[in-house]
CSV table of C-alpha atoms in Angstrom, one decimal:
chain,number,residue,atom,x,y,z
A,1077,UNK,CA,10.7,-121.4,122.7
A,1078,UNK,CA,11.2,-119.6,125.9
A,1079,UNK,CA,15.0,-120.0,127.3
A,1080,UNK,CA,16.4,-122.7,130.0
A,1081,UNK,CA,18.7,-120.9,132.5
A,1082,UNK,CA,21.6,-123.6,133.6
A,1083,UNK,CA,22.2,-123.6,137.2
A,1084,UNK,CA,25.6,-124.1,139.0
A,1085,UNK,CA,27.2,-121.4,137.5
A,1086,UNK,CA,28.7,-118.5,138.4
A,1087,UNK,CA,27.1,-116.2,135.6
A,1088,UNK,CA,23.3,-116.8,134.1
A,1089,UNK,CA,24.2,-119.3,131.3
A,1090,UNK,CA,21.0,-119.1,129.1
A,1091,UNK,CA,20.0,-121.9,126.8
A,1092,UNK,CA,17.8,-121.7,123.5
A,1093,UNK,CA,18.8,-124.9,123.0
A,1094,UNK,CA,17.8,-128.5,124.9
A,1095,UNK,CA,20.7,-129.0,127.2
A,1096,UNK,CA,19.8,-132.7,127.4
A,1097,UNK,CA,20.3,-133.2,123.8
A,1098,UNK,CA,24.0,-130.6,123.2
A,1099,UNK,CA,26.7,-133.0,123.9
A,1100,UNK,CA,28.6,-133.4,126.6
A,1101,UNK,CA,32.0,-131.5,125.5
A,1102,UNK,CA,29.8,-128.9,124.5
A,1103,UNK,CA,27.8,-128.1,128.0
A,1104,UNK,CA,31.0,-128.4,129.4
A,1105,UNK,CA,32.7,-125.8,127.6
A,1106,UNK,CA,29.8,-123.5,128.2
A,1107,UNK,CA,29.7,-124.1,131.6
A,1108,UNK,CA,33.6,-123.3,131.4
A,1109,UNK,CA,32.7,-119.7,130.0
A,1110,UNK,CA,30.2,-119.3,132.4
A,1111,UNK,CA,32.4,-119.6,135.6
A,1112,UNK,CA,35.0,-117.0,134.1
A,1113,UNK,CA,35.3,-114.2,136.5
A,1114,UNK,CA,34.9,-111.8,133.8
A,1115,UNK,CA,31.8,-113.0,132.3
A,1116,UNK,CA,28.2,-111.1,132.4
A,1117,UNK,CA,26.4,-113.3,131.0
A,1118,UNK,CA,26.5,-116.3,128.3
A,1119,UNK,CA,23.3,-116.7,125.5
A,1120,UNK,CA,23.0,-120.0,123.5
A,1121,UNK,CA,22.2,-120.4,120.3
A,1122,UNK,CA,19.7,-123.5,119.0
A,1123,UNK,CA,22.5,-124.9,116.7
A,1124,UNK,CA,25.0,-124.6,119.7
A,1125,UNK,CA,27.9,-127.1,118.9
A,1126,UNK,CA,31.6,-128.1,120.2
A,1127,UNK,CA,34.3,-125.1,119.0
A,1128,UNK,CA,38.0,-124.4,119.9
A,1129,UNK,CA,37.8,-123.2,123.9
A,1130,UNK,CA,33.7,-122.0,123.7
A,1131,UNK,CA,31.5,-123.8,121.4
A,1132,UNK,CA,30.4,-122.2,118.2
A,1133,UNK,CA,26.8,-121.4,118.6
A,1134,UNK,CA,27.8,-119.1,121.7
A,1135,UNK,CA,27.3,-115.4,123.0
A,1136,UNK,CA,29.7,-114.2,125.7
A,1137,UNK,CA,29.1,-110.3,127.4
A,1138,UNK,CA,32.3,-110.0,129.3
A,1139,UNK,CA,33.3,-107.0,131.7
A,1140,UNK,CA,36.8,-105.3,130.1
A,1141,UNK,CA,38.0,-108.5,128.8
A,1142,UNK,CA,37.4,-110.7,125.6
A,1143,UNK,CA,38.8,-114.1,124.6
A,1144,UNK,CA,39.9,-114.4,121.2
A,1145,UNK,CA,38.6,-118.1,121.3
A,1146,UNK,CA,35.3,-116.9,121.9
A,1147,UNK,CA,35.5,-115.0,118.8
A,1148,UNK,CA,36.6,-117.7,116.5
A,1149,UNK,CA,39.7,-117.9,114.2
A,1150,UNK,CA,37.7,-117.0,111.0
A,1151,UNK,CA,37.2,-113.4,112.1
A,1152,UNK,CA,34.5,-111.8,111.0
A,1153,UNK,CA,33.0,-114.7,108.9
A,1154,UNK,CA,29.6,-113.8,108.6
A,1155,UNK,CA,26.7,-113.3,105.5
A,1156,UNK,CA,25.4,-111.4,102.8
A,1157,UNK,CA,21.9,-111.5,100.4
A,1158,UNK,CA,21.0,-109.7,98.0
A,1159,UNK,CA,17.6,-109.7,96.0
A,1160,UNK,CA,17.2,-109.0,92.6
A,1161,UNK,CA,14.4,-108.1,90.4
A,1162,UNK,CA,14.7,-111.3,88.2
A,1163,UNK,CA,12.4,-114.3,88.6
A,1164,UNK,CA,12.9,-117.8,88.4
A,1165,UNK,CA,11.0,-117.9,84.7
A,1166,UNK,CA,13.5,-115.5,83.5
A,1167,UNK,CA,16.9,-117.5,84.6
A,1168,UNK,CA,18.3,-119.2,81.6
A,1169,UNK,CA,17.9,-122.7,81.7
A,1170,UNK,CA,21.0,-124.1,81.8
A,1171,UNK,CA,22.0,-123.1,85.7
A,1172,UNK,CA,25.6,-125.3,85.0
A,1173,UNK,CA,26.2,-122.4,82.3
A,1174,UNK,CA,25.9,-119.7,85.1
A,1175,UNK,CA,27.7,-121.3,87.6
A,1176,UNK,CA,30.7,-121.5,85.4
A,1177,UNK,CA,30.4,-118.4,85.2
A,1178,UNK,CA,30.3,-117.6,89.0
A,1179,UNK,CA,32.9,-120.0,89.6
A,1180,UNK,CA,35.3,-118.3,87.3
A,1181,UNK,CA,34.8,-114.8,88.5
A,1182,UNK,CA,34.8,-115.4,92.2
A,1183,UNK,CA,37.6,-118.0,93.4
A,1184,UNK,CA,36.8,-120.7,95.9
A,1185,UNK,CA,38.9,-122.9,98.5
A,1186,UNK,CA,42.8,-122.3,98.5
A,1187,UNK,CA,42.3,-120.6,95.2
A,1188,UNK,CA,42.9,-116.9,94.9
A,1189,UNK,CA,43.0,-113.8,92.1
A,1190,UNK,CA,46.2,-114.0,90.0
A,1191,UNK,CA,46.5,-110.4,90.9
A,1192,UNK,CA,44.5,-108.0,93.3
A,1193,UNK,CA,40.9,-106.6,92.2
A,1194,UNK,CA,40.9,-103.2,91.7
A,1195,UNK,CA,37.4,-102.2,93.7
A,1196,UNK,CA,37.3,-99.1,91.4
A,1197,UNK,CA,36.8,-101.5,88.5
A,1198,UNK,CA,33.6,-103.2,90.4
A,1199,UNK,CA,30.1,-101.8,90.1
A,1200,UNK,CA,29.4,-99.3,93.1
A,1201,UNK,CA,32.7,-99.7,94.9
A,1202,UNK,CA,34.6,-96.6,94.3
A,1203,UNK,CA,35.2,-94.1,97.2
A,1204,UNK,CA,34.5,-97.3,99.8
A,1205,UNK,CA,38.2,-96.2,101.6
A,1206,UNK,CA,40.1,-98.8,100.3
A,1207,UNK,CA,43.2,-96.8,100.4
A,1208,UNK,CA,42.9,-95.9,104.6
A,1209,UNK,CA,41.9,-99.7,104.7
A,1210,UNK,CA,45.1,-100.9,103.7
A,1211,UNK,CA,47.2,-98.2,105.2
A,1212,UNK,CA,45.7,-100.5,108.5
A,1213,UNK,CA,47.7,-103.3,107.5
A,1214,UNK,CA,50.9,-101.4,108.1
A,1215,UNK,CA,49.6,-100.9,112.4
A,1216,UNK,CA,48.9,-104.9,112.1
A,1217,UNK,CA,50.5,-107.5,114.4
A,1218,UNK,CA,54.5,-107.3,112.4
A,1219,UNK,CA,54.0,-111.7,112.7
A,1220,UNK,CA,51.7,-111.0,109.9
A,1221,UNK,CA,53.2,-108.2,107.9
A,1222,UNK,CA,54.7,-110.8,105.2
A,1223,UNK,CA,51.1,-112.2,104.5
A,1224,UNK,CA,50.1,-109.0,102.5
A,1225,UNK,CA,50.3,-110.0,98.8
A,1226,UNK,CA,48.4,-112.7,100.1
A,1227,UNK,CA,45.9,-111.1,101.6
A,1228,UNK,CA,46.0,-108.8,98.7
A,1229,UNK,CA,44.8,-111.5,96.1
A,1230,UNK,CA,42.7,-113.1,98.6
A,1231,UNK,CA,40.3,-110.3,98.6
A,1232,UNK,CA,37.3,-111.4,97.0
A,1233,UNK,CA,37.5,-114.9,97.1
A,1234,UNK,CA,35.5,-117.4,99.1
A,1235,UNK,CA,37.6,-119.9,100.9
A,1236,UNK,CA,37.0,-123.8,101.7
A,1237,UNK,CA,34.9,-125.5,104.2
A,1238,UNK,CA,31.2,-124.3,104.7
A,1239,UNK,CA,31.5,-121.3,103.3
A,1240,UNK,CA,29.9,-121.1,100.1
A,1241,UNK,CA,28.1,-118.6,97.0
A,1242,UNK,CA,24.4,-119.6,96.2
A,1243,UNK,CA,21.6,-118.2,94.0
A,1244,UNK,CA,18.6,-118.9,95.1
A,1245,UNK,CA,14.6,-117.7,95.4
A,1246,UNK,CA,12.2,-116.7,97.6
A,1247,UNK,CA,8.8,-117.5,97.9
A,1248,UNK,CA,7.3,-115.1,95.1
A,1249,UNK,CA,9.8,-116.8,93.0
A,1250,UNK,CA,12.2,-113.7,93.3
A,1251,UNK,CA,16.3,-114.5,92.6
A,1252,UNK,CA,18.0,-113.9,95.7
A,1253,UNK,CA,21.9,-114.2,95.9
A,1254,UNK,CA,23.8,-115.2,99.0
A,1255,UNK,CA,27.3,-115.3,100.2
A,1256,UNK,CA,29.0,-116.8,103.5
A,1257,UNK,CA,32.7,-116.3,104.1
A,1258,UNK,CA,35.5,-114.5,106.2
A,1259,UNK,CA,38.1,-112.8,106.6
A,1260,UNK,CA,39.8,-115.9,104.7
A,1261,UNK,CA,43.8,-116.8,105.8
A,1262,UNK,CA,44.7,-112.9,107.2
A,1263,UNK,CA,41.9,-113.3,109.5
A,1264,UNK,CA,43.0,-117.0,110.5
A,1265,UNK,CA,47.0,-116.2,111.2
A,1266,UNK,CA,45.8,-112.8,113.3
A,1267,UNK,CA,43.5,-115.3,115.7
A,1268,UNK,CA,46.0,-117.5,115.8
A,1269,UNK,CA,48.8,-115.0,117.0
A,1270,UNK,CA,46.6,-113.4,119.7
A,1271,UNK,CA,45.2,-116.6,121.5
A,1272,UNK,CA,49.0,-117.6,121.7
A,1273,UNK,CA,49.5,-114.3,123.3
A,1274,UNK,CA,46.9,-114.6,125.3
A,1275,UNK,CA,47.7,-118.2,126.7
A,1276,UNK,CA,51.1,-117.3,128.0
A,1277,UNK,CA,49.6,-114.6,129.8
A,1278,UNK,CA,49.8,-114.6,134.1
A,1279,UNK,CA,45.8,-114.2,134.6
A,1280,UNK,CA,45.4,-117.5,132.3
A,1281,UNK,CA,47.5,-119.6,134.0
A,1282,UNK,CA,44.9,-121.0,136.4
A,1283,UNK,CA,42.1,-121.7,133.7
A,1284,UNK,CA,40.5,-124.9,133.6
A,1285,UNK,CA,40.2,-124.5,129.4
A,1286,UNK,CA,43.5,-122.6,128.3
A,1287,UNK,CA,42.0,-122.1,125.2
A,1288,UNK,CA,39.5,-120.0,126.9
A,1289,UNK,CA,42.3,-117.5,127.5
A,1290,UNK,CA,41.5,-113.6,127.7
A,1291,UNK,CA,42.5,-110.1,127.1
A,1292,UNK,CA,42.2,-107.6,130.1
A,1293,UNK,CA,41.1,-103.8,129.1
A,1294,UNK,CA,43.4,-101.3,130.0
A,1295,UNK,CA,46.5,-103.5,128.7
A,1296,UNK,CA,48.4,-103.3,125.1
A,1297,UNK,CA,48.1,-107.0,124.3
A,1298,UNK,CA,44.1,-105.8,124.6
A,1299,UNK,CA,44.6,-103.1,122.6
A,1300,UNK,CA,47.0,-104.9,119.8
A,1301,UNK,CA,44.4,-107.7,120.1
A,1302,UNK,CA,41.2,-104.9,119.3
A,1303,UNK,CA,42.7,-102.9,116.4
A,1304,UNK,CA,43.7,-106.3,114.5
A,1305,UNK,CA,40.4,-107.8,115.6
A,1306,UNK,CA,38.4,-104.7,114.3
A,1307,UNK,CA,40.9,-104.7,111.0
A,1308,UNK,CA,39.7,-108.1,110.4
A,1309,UNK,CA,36.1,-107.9,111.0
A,1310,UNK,CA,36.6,-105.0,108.3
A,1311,UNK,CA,38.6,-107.3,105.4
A,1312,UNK,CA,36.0,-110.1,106.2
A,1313,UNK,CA,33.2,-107.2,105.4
A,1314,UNK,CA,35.4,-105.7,102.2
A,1315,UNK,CA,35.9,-109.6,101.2
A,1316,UNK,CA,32.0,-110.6,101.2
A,1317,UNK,CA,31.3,-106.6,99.6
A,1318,UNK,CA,33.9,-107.6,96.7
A,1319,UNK,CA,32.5,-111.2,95.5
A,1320,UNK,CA,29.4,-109.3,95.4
A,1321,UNK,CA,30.3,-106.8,93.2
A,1322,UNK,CA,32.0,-109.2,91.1
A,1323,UNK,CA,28.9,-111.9,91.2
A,1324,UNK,CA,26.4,-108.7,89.9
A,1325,UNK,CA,28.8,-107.7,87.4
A,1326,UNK,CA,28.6,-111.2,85.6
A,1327,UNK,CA,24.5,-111.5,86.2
A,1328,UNK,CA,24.3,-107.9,84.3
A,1329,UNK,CA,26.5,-109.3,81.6
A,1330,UNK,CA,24.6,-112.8,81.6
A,1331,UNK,CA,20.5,-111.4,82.5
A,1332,UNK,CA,19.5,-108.6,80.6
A,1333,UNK,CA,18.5,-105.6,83.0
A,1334,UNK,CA,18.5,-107.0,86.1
A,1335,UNK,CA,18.6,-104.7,89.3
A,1336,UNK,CA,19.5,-105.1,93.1
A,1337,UNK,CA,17.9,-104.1,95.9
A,1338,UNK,CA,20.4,-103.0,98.7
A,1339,UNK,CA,22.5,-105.9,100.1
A,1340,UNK,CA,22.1,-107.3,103.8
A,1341,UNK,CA,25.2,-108.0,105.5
A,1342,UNK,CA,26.1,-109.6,109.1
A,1343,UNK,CA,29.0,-110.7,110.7
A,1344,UNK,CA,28.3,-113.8,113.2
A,1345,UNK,CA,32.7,-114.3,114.0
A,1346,UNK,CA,33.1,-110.8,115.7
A,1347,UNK,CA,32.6,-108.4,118.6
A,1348,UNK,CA,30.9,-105.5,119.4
A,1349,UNK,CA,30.8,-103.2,122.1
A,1350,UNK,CA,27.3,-102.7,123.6
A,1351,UNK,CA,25.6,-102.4,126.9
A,1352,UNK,CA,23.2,-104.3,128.9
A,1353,UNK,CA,21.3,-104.2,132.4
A,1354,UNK,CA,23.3,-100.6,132.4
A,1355,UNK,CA,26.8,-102.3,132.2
A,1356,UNK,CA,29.2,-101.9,129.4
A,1357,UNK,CA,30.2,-105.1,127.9
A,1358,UNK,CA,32.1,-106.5,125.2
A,1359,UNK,CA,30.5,-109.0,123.5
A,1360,UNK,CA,31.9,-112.0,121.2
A,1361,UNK,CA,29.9,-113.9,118.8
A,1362,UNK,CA,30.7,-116.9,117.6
A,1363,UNK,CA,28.4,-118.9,115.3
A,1364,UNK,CA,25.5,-116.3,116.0
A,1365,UNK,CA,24.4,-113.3,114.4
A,1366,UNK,CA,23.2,-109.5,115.9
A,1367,UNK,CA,19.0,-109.2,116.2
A,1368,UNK,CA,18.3,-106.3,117.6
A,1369,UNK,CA,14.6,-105.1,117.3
A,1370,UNK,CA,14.1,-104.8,113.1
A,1371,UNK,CA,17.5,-105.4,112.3
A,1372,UNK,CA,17.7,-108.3,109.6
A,1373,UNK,CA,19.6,-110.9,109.0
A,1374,UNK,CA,20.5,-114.1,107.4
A,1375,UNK,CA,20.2,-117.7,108.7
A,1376,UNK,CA,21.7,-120.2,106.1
A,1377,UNK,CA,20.6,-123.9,106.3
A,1378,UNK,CA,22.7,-126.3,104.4
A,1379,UNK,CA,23.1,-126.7,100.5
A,1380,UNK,CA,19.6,-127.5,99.3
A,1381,UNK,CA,17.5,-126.9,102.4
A,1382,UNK,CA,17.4,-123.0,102.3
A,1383,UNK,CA,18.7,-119.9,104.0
A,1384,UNK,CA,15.9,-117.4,105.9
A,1385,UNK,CA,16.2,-113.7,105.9
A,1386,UNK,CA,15.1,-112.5,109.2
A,1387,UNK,CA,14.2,-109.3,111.5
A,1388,UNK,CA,15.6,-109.3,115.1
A,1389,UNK,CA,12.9,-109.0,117.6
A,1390,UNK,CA,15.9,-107.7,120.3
A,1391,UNK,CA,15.4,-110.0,123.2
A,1392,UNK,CA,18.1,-108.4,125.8
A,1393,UNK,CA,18.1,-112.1,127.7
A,1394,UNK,CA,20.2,-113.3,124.6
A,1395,UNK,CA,21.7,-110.0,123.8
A,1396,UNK,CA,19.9,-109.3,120.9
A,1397,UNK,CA,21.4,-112.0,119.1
A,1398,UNK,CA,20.5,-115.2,117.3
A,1399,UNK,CA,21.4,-118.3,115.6
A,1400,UNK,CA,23.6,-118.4,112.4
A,1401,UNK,CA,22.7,-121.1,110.6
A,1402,UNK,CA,22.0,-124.9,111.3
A,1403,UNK,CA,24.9,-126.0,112.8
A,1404,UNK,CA,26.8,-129.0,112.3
A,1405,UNK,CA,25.8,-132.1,114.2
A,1406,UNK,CA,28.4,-134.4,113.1
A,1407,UNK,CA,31.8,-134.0,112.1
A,1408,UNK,CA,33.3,-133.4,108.9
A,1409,UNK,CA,35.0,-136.7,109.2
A,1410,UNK,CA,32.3,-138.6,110.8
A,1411,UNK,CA,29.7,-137.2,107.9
A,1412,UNK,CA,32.6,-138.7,105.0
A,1413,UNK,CA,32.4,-141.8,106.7
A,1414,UNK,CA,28.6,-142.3,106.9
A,1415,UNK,CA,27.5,-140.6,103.6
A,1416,UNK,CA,28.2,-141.4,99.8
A,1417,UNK,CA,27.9,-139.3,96.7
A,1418,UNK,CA,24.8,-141.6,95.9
A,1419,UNK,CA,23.5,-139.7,99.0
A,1420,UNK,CA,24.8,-136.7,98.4
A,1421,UNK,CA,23.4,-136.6,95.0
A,1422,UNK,CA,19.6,-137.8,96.4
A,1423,UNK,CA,19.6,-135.0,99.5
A,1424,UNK,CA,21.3,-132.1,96.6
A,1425,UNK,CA,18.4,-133.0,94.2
A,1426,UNK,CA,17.0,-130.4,92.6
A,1427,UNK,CA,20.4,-128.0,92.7
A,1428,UNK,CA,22.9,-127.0,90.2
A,1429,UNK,CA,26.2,-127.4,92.9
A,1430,UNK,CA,29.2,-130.2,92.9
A,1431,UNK,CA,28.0,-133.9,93.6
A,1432,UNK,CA,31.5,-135.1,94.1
A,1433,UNK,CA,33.4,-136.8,97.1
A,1434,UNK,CA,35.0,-133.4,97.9
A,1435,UNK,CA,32.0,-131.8,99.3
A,1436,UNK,CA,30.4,-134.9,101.3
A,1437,UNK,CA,31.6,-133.4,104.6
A,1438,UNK,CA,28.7,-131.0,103.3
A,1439,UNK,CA,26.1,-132.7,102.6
A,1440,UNK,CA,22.6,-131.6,104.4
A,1441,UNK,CA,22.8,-134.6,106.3
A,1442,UNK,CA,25.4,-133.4,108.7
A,1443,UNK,CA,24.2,-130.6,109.6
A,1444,UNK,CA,21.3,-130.3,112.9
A,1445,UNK,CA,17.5,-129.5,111.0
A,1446,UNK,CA,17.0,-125.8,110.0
A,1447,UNK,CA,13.0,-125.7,111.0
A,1448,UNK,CA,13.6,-127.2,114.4
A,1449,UNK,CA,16.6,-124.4,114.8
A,1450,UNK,CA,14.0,-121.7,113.8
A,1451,UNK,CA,11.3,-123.4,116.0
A,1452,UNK,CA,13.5,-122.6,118.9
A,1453,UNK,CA,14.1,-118.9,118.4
A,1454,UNK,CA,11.0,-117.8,117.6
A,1455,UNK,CA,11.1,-115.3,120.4
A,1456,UNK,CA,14.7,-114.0,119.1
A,1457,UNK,CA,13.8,-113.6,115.8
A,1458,UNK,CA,10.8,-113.9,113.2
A,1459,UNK,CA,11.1,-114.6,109.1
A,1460,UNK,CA,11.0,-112.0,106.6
A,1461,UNK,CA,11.6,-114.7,103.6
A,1462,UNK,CA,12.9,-118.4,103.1
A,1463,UNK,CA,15.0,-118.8,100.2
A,1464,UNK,CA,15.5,-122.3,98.5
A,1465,UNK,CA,18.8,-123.0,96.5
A,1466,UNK,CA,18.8,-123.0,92.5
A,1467,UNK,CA,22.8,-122.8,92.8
A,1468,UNK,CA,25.2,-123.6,95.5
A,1469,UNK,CA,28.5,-123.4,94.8
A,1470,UNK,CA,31.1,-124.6,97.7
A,1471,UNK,CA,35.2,-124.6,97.7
């Protein structure tokens, strides 16, 4: 799908998605972005959908300024897949048995590790810096300097929500396994802090969306804002790195000599520094993921209609980015009210993962069709594999 370019707007607003069919509060808040005198440009995603300030689904290049709402307060969230040299035939074939097993090794939703993990105890994560890592938390805004036993036991868990730890396989029937989460409730309170620095500022009085507040360069609340920012994207990365560890330690204790190829990570809650059209931007992406040409990454559907491992083909019109996932096109509390567990039972067929009333704002049903999303960004990005769930496992 080639790209629409919105007009009226005071930077090129370019649209991988229909803009007849994103809703209203969602074109709106895009168009909001797109009229901010710092802005170079604004890419949209295919599963483009209402966020806090700019919609999730969004990639902003700004000149010397950043908003932390176009970031997103999970920052860093982002993916990782791994695949294995097991096959399907070889999986034992009670998948309930292994997902206990998962589920008690890595913690999910407001649970956490009754102590910190020692990385030096996990498979291949000695010598990763841990020690310079949290030596950052010390320079960290001082609003958050009480959260760091929680932090500390929060590292390596999964967190609520869509975030979620599946095992799946790919089309030659090889096990894959694939992770989703962020930087987890450190992450959350930094965001938090900064956008209500950055609303009281005198530049962001005038905005028409105050959530769309931003950070000048050259300031300190711009640099306060980066070095948290970048020691967040960094936990998020250590977080995702550590339940991986943790999930191949118990799949060598539980599957006799299985291997690992060399994991693919991506953040799609962060920013990155890069330049386009010769000008040096910084841009945010929120709800999208880095394609630059070969660079892969990981597209996640919902939990039992698959997740594809792509290759960036580096289209500069959307900043070398694309799509994260599906995206959600109904609420979490509009999908409780129109599904059941009956339907969540029927649309998780197939998949060892919870069928319970807790996880109906999850269901595949609420979220926008993965195949039309990758029909629309087949000039952003093409597929190296589609993986199908065997295990999904969700806070």
């Amino acid at each position: 799908m080639a790209y629409t370019e919105v007009e009226g707007t005071r930077h090129p607003l370019r649209m991988w998605a229909d803009p007849h069919t994103v809703e209203q509060q969602a074109m709106q808040q895009l168009r909001n972005v797109a009229n901010l005198p710092w802005v170079h440009g604004v890419a949209v995603m295919p599963d483009v959908h209402h966020g806090k300030g700019a919609t999730v689904g969004s990639v902003i290049a700004m000149r010397e300024a950043v908003s932390p709402a176009a970031v997103g307060v999970d920052i860093g969230c982002g993916m990782s897949a791994v695949k294995t040299t097991y096959k399907i035939s070889q999986l034992p074939d009670n998948l309930a048995y292994l997902r206990s097993k998962l589920e008690q090794a890595v913690p999910v939703g407001f649970g956490h590790h009754k102590r910190p993990v020692d990385p030096t105890k996990i498979h291949g994560m000695k010598g990763s810096g841990w020690a310079e890592f949290w030596k950052g938390f010390d320079d960290l805004a001082p609003a958050v300097h009480a959260r760091r036993d929680r932090a500390e036991v929060q590292l390596g868990t999964l967190g609520g929500g869509n975030h979620f730890l599946e095992v799946c396989a790919d089309g030659d029937d090889f096990v894959w396994i694939v992770l989703h989460s962020g930087s987890r409730n450190i992450g959350k309170e930094l965001a938090e802090h900064h956008i209500g620095i950055a609303r009281k500022l005198s530049h962001n009085q005038g905005l028409v969306d105050r959530d769309l507040a931003v950070f000048l360069g050259g300031t300190p609340e711009m640099d306060a804002y980066r070095r948290d920012l970048y020691w967040a994207q960094d936990y998020a990365r250590r977080n995702r790195a550590l339940m991986m560890g943790l999930i191949c330690d118990v799949l060598r204790r539980h599957l006799p000599n299985i291997a690992f190829e060399q994991t693919i990570s991506c953040h799609h809650n962060y920013v990155a520094e890069e330049r386009y059209d010769g000008v040096d931007v910084l841009v945010t992406r929120k709800g999208a993921i880095r394609a630059g040409g070969g660079e892969l990454g990981i597209i996640p559907g919902s939990m039992a209609t698959g997740t594809y491992i792509v290759k960036g083909l580096g289209n500069g019109a959307a900043f070398n980015s694309a799509s994260h996932g599906a995206g959600r096109k109904m609420s979490r509390t509009k999908a409780k009210k129109t599904f059941t567990v009956k339907d969540l039972e029927e649309q998780t067929f197939g998949v060892e993962c919870r069928k319970d009333a807790g996880v109906i704002d999850e269901i595949p049903g609420a979220y926008k069709n993965i195949e039309d999303v990758m029909a629309a960004q087949t000039d952003l990005v093409e597929v190296v594999a589609h993986l199908r769930q065997l295990i999904s496992i969700k806070g």
